[in-house]
mmCIF file of C-alpha atoms (C1' of nucleotides) in Angstrom:
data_model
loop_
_atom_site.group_PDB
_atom_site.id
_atom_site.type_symbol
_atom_site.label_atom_id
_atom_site.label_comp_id
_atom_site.label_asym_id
_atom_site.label_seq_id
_atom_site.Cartn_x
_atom_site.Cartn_y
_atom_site.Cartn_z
ATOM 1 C CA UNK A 1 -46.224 -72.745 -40.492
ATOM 2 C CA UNK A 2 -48.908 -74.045 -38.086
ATOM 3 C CA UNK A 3 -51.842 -72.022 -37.359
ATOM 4 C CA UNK A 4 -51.119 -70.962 -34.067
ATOM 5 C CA UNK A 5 -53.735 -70.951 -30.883
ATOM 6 C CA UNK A 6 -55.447 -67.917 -30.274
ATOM 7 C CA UNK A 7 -56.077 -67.198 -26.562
ATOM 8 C CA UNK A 8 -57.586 -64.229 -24.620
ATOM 9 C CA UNK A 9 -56.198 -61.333 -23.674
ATOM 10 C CA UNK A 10 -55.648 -62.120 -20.133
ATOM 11 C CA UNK A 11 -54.163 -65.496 -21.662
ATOM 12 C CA UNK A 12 -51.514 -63.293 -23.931
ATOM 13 C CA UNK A 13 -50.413 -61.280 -21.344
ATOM 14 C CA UNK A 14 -50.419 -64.253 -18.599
ATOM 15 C CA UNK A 15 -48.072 -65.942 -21.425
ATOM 16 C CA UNK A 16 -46.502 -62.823 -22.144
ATOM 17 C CA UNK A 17 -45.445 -62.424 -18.028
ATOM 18 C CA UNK A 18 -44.261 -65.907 -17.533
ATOM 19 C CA UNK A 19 -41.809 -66.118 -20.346
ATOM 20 C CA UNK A 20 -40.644 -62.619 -19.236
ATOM 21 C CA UNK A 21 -40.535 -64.446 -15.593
ATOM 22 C CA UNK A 22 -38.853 -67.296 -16.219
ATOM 23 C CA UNK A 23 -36.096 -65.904 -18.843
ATOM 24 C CA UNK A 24 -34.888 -63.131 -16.288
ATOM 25 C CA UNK A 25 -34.781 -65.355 -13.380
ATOM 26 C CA UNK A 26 -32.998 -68.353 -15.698
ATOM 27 C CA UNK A 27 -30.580 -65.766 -17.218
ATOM 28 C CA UNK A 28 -29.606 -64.708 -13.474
ATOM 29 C CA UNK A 29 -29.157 -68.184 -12.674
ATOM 30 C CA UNK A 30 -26.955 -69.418 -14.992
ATOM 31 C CA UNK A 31 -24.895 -66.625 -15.065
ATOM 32 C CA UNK A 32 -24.390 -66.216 -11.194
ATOM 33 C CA UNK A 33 -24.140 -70.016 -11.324
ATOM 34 C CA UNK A 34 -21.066 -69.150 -13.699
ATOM 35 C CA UNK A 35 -19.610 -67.312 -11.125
ATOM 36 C CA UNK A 36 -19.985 -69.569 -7.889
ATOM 37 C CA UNK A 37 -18.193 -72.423 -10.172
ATOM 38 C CA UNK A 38 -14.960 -70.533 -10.147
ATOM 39 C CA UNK A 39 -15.493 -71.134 -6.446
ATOM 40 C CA UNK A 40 -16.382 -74.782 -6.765
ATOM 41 C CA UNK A 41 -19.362 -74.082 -5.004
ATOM 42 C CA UNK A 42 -22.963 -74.976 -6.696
ATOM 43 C CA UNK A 43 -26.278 -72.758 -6.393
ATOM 44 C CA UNK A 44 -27.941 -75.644 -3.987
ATOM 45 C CA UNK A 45 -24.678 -75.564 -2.393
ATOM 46 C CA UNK A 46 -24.639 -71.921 -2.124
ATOM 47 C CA UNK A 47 -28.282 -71.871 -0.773
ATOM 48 C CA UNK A 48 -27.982 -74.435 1.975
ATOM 49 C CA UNK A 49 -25.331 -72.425 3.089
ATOM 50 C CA UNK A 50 -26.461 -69.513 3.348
ATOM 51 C CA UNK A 51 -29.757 -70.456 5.078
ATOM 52 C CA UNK A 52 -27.650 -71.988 7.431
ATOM 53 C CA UNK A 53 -25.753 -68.857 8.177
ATOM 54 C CA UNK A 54 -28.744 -66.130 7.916
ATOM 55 C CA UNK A 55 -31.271 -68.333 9.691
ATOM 56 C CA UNK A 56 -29.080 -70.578 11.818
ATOM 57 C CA UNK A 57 -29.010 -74.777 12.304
ATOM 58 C CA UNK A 58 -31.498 -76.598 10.718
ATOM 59 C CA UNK A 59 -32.542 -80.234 9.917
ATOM 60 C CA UNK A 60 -32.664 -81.695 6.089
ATOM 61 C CA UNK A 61 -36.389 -81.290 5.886
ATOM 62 C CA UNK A 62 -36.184 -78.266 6.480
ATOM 63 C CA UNK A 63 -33.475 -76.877 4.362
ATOM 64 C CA UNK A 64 -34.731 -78.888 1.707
ATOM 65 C CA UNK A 65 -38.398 -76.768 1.860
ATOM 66 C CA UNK A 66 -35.892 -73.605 1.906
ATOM 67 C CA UNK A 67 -34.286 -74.065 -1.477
ATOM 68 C CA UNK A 68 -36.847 -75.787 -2.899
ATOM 69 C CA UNK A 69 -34.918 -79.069 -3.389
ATOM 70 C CA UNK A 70 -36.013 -82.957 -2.902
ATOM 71 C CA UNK A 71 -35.111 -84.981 0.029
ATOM 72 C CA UNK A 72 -32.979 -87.360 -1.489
ATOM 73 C CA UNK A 73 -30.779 -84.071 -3.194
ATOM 74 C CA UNK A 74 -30.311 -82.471 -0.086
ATOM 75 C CA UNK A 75 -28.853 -85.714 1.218
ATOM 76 C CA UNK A 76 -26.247 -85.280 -1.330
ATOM 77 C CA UNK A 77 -25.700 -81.891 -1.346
ATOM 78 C CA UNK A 78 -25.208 -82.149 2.314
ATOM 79 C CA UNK A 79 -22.882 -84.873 2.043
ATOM 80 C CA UNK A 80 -20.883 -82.794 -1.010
ATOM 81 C CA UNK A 81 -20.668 -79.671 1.610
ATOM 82 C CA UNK A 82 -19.263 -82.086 4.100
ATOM 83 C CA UNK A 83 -16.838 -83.983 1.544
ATOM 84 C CA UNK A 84 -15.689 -80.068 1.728
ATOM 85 C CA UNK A 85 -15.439 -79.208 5.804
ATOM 86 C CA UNK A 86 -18.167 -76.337 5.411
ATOM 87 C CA UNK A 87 -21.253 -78.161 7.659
ATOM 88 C CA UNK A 88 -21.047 -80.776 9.731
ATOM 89 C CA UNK A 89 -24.164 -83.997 10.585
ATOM 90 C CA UNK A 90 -25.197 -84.089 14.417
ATOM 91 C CA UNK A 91 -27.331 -86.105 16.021
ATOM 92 C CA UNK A 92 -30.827 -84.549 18.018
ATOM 93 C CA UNK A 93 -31.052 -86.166 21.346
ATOM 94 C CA UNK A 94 -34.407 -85.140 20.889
ATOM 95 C CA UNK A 95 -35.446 -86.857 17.903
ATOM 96 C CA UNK A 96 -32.934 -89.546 16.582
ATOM 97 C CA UNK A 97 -34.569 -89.532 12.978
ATOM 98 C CA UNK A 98 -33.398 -85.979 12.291
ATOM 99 C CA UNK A 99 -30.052 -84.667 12.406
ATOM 100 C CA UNK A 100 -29.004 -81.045 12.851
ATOM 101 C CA UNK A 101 -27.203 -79.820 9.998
ATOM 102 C CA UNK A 102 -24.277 -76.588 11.170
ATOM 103 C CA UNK A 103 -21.734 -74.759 9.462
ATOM 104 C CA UNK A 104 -18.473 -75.252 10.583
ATOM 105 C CA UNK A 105 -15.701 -73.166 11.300
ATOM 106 C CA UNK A 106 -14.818 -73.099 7.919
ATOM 107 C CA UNK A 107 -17.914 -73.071 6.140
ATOM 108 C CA UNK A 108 -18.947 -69.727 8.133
ATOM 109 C CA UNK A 109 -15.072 -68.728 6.676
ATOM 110 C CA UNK A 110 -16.156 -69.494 3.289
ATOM 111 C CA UNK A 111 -19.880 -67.628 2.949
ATOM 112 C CA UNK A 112 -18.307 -64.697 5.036
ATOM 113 C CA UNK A 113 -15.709 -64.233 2.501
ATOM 114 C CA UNK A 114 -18.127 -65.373 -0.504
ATOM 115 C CA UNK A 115 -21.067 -63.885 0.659
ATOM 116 C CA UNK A 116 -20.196 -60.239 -0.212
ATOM 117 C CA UNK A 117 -18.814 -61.375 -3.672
ATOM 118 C CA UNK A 118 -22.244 -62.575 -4.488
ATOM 119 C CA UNK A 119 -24.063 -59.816 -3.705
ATOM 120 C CA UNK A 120 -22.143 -57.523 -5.161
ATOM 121 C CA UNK A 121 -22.815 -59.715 -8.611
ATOM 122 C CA UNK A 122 -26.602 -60.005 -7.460
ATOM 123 C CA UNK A 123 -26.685 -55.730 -7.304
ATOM 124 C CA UNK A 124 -25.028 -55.703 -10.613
ATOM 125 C CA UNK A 125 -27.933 -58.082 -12.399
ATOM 126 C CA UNK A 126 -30.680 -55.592 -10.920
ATOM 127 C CA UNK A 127 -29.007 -52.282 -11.686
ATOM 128 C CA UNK A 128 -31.265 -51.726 -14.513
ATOM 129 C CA UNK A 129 -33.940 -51.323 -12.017
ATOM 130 C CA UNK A 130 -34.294 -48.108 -10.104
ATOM 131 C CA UNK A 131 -35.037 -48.616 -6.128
ATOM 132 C CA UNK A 132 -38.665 -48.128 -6.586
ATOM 133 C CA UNK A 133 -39.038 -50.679 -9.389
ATOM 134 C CA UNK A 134 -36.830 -53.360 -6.942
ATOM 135 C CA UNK A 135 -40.174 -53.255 -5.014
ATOM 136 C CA UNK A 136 -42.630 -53.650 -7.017
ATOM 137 C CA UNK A 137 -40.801 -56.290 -8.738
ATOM 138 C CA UNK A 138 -40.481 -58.075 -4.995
ATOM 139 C CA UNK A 139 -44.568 -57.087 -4.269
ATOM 140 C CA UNK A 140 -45.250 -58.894 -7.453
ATOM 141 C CA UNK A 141 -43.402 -62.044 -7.593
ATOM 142 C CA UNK A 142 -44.171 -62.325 -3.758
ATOM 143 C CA UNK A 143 -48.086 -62.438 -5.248
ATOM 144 C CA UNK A 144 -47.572 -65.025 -8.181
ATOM 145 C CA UNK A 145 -48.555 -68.286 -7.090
ATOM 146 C CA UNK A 146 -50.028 -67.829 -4.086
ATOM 147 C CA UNK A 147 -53.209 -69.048 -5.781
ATOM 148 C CA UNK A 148 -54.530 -72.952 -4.385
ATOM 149 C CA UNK B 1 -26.346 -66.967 16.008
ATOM 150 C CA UNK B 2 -23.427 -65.344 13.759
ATOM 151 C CA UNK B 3 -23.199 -61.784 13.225
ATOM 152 C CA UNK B 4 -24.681 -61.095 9.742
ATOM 153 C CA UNK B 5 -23.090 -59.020 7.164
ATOM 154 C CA UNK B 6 -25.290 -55.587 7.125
ATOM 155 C CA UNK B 7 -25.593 -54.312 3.497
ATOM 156 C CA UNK B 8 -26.958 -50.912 2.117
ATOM 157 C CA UNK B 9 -30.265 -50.158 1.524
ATOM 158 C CA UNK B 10 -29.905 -50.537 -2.077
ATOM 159 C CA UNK B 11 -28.404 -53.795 -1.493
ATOM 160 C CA UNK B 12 -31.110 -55.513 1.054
ATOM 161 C CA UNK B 13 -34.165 -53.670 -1.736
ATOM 162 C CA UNK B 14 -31.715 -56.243 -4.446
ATOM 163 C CA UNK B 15 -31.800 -58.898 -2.743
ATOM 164 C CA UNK B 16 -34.908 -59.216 -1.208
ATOM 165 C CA UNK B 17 -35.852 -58.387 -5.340
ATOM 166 C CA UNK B 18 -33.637 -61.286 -6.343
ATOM 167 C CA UNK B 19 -35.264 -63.801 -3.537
ATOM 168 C CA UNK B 20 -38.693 -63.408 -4.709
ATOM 169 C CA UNK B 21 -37.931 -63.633 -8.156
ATOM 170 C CA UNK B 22 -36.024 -66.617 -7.994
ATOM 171 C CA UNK B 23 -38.399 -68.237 -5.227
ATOM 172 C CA UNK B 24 -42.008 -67.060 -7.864
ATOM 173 C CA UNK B 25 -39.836 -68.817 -10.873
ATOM 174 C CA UNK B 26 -38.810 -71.979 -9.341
ATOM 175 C CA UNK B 27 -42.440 -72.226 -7.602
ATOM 176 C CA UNK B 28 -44.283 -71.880 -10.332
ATOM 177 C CA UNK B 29 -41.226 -74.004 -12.492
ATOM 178 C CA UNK B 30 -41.582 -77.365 -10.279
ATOM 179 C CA UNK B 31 -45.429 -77.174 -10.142
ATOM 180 C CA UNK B 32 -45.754 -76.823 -13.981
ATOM 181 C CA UNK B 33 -42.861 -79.351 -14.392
ATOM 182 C CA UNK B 34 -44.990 -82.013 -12.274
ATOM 183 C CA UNK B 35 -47.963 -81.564 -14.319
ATOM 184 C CA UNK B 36 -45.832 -82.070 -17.465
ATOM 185 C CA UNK B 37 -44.837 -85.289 -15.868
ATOM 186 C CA UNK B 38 -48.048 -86.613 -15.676
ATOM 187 C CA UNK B 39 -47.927 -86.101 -19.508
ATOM 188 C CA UNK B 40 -43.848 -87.678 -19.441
ATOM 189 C CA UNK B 41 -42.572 -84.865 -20.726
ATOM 190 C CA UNK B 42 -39.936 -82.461 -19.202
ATOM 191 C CA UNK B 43 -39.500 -78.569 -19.245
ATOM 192 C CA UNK B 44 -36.697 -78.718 -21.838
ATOM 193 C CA UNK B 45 -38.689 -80.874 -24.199
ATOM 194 C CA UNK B 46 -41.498 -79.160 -24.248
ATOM 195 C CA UNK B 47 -39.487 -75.554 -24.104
ATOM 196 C CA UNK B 48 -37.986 -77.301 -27.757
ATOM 197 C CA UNK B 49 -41.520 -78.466 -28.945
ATOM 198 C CA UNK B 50 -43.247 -74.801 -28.240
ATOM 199 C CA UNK B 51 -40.340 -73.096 -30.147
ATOM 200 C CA UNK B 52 -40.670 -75.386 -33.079
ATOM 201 C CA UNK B 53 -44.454 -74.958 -32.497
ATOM 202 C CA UNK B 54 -44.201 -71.118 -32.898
ATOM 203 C CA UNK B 55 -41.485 -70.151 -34.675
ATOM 204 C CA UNK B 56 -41.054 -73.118 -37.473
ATOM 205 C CA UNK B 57 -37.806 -75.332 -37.846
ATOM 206 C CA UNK B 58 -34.796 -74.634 -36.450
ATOM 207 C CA UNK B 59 -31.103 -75.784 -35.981
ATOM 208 C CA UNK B 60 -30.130 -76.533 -32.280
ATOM 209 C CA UNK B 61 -27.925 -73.929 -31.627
ATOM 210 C CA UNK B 62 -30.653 -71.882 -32.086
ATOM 211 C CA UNK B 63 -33.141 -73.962 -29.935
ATOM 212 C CA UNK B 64 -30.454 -73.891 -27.248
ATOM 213 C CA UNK B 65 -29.920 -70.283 -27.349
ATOM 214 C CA UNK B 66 -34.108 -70.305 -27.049
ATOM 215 C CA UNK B 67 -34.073 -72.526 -23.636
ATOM 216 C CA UNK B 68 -31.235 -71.383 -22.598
ATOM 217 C CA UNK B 69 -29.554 -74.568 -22.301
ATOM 218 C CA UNK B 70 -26.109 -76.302 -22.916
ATOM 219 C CA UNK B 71 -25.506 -77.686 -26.796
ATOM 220 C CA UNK B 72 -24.609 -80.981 -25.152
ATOM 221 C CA UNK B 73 -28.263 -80.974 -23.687
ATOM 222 C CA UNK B 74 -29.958 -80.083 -26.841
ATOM 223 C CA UNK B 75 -28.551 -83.180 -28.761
ATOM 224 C CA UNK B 76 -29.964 -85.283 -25.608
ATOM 225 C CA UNK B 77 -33.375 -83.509 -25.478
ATOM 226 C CA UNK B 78 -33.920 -84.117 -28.757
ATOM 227 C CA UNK B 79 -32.410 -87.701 -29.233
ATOM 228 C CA UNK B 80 -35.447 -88.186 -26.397
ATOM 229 C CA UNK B 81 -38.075 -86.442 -28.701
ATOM 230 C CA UNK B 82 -37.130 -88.150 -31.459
ATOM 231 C CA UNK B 83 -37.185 -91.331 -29.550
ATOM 232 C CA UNK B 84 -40.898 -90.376 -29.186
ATOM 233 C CA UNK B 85 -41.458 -90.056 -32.431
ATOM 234 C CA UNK B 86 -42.156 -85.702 -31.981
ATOM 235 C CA UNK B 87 -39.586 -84.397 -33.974
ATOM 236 C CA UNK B 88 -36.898 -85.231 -36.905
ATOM 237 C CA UNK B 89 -33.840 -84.201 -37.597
ATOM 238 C CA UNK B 90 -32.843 -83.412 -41.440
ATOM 239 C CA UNK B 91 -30.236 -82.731 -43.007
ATOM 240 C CA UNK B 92 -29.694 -78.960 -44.273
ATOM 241 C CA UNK B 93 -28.334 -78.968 -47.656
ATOM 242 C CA UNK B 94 -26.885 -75.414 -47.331
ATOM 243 C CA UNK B 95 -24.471 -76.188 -44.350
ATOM 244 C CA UNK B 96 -24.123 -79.290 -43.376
ATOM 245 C CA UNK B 97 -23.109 -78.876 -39.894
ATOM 246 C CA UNK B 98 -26.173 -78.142 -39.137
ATOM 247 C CA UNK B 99 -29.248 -79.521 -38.992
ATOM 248 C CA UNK B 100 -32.851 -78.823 -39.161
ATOM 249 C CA UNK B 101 -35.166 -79.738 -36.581
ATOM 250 C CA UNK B 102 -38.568 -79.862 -37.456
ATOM 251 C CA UNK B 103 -42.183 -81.472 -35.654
ATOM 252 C CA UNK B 104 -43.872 -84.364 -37.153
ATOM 253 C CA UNK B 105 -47.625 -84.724 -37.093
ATOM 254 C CA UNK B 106 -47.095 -86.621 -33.961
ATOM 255 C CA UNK B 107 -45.183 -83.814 -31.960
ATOM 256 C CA UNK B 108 -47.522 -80.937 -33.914
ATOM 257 C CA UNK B 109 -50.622 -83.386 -32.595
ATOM 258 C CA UNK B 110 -49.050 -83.123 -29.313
ATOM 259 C CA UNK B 111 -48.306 -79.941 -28.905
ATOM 260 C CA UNK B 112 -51.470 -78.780 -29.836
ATOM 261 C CA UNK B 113 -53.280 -80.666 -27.623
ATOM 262 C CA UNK B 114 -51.403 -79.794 -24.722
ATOM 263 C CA UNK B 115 -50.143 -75.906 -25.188
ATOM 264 C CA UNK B 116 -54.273 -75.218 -23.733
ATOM 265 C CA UNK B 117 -53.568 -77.550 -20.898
ATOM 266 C CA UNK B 118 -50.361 -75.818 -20.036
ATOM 267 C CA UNK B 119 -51.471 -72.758 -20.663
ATOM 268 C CA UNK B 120 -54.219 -73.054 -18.212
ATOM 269 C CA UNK B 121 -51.767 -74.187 -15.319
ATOM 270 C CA UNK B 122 -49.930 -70.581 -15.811
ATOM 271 C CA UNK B 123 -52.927 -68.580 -16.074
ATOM 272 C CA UNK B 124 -53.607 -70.542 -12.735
ATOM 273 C CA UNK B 125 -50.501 -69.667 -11.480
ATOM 274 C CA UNK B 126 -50.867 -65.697 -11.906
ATOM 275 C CA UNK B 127 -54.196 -65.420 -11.219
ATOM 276 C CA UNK B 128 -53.832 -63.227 -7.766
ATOM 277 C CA UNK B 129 -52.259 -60.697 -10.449
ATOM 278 C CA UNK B 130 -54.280 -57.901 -12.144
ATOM 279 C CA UNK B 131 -53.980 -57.725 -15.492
ATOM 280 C CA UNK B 132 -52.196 -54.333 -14.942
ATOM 281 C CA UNK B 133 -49.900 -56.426 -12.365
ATOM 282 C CA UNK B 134 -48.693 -58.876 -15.062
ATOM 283 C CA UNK B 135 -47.632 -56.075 -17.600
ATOM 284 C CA UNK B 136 -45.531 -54.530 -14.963
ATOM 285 C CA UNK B 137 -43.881 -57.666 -14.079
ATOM 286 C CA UNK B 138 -43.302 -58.525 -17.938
ATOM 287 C CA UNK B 139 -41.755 -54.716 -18.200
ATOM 288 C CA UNK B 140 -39.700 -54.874 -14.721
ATOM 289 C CA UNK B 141 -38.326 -58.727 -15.904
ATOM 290 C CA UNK B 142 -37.359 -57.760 -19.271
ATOM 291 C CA UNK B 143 -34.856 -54.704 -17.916
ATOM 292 C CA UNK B 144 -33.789 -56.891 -15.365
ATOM 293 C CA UNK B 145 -30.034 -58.531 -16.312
ATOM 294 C CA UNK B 146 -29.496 -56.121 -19.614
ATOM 295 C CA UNK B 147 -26.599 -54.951 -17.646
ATOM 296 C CA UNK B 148 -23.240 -56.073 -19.346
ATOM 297 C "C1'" DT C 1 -5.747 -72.897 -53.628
ATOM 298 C "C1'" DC C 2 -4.997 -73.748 -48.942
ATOM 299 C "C1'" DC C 3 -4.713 -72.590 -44.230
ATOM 300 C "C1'" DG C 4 -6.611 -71.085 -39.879
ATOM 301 C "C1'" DG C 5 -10.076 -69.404 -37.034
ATOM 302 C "C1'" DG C 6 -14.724 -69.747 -36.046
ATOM 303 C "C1'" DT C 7 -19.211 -72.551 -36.064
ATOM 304 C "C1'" DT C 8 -22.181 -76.662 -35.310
ATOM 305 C "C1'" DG C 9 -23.069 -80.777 -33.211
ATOM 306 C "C1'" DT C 10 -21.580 -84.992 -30.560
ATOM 307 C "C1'" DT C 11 -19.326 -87.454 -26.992
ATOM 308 C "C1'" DT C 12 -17.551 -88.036 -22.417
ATOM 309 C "C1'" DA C 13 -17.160 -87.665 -17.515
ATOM 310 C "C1'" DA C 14 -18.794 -85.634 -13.639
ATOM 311 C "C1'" DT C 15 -22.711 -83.790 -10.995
ATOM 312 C "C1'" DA C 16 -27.409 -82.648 -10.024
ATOM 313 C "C1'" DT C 17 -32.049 -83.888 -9.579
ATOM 314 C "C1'" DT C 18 -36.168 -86.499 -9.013
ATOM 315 C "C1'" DA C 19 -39.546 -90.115 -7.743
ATOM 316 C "C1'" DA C 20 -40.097 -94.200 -5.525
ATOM 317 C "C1'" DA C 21 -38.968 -97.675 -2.396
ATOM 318 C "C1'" DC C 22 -37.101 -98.189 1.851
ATOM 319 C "C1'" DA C 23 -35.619 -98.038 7.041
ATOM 320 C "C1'" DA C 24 -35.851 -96.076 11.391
ATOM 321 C "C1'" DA C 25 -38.047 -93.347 14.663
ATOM 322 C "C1'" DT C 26 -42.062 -90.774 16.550
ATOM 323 C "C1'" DG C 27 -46.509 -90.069 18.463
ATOM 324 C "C1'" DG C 28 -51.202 -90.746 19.166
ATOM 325 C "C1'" DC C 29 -54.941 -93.748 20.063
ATOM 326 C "C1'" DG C 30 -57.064 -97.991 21.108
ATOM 327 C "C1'" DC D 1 -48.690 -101.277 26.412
ATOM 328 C "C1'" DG D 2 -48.885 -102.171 21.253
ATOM 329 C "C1'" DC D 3 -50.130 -100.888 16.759
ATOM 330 C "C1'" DC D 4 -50.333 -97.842 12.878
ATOM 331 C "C1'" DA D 5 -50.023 -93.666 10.333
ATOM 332 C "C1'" DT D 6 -46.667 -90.156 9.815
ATOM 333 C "C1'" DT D 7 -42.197 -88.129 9.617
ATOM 334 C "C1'" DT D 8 -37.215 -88.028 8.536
ATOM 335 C "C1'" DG D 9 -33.513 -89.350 5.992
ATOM 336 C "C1'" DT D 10 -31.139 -92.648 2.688
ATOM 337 C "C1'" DT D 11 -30.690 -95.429 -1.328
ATOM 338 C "C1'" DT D 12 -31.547 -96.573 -6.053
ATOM 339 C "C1'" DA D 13 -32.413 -96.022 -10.884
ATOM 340 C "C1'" DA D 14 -33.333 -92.988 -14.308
ATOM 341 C "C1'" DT D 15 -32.768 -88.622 -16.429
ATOM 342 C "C1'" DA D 16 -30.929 -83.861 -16.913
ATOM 343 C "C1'" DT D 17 -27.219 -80.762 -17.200
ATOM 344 C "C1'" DT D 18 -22.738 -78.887 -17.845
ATOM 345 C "C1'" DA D 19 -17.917 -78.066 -19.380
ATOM 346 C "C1'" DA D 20 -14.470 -79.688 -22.105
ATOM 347 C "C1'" DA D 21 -12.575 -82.223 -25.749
ATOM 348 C "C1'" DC D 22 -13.510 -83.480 -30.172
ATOM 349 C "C1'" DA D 23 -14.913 -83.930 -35.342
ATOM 350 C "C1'" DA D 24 -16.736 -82.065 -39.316
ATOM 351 C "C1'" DC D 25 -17.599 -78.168 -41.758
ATOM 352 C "C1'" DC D 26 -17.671 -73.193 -43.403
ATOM 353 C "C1'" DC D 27 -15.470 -69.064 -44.896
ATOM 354 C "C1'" DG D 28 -12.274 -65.413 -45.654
ATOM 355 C "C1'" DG D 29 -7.714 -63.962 -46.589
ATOM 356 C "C1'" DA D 30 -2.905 -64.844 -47.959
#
DNA sequence: TCCGGGTTGTTTAATATTAAACAAATGGCG
DNA sequence: CGCCATTTGTTTAATATTAAACAACCCGGA
């Protein structure tokens, strides 16, 4: 057995918060990620989607800076959501590097139907929480990493 | 503009819970992971070489239950450590299925030159939180997802 | 003893993801 | 106008990740 570093308080319960962080949010990941596969539909997938839906068309930069994704992934992604008839590529007349990504007919089918599903298994992960801890768990995580 | 599905208040507190949290995690997740880079090391590999670091050998299945990660990835994370000369694989002469993964003086020289580093990029990362803040968002991540 | 179900790790095939190099277009400034 | 830095998206090469099929092994009960 090593000996093992010692930090500071603030460093133990830093540490102690992260882990905590990062083990509830990968848990909920995977496991919703679970679910969305018996739909053939991946998280990235899933997220481009629904930004387009909730927020309307968008270009690739853009949705890319939504879900937190590279350029040269949402490229793919897009092009995997197309393969499947749920957005469709258009050209801006008023800038011909960017395109304008939309849902189509079928793709606003798809999270419409899917879209309640996946709350519903979102609500179920959080029901530990009572409605005032929801809150205060959004307040805080809202805070981390603002810091520049 | 579609019409958007209109949820109950319980449901818009969840997900507005679940955005942050996910958003915080994969924030913070790609920043650390880019300052691992620099180091050419990934999140998995290091998530291996910190349990090994402070909890002593260990079998994969175990490590893989610890990163949360596939079995098929843990033979490929650590077929790259080894490649780097930070861990070895022996055999276990009470089952041999399995195997024992332990650190080498390399990986232990490693590790414990760059667990301060990387601990000083999260303490970075929470540092808008109050030291009161971070033990209520260890607490409020920990219930989160025990639902079954 | 032997069989069968469960465990541990590996392989395979398919996808996802990234950084880096690249191409095309824009926009401002001389 | 013409150039250059920037922006937008694509391609490429490398790696990560998963599920599923597989092989070797363990263990308990018939």
């Amino acid at each position: 057995m090593p000996t093992h570093y010692k930090g500071t308080q603030r460093e133990v319960d830093t540490l102690n918060a992260f882990i905590k962080l990062m083990r509830a949010s990968n848990s909920i990941s995977n496991r919703l990620s679970r679910k969305m596969s018996e739909e053939n539909i991946t998280e990235s997938q899933f997220g481009i989607l629904e930004a387009l839906y909730h927020l309307g068309c968008q270009n690739q930069r853009e949705l890319g800076a939504k879900i937190l994704k590279s350029g040269g992934n949402i490229t793919m992604v897009i092009d995997n959501l197309i393969k499947r008839g749920y957005v469709e590529r258009k050209q801006n007349p008023e800038d011909r590097r960017a395109v304008i990504i939309s849902l189509t007919k079928e793709g606003e089918k798809f999270i419409e139907k899917y879209f309640p599903v996946h709350l519903n298994n979102i609500v179920h992960e959080f029901s530990a929480l009572t409605s005032e801890e929801l809150e205060t768990l959004a307040a805080l995580c809202k805070k981390v990493g603002k810091a520049e």
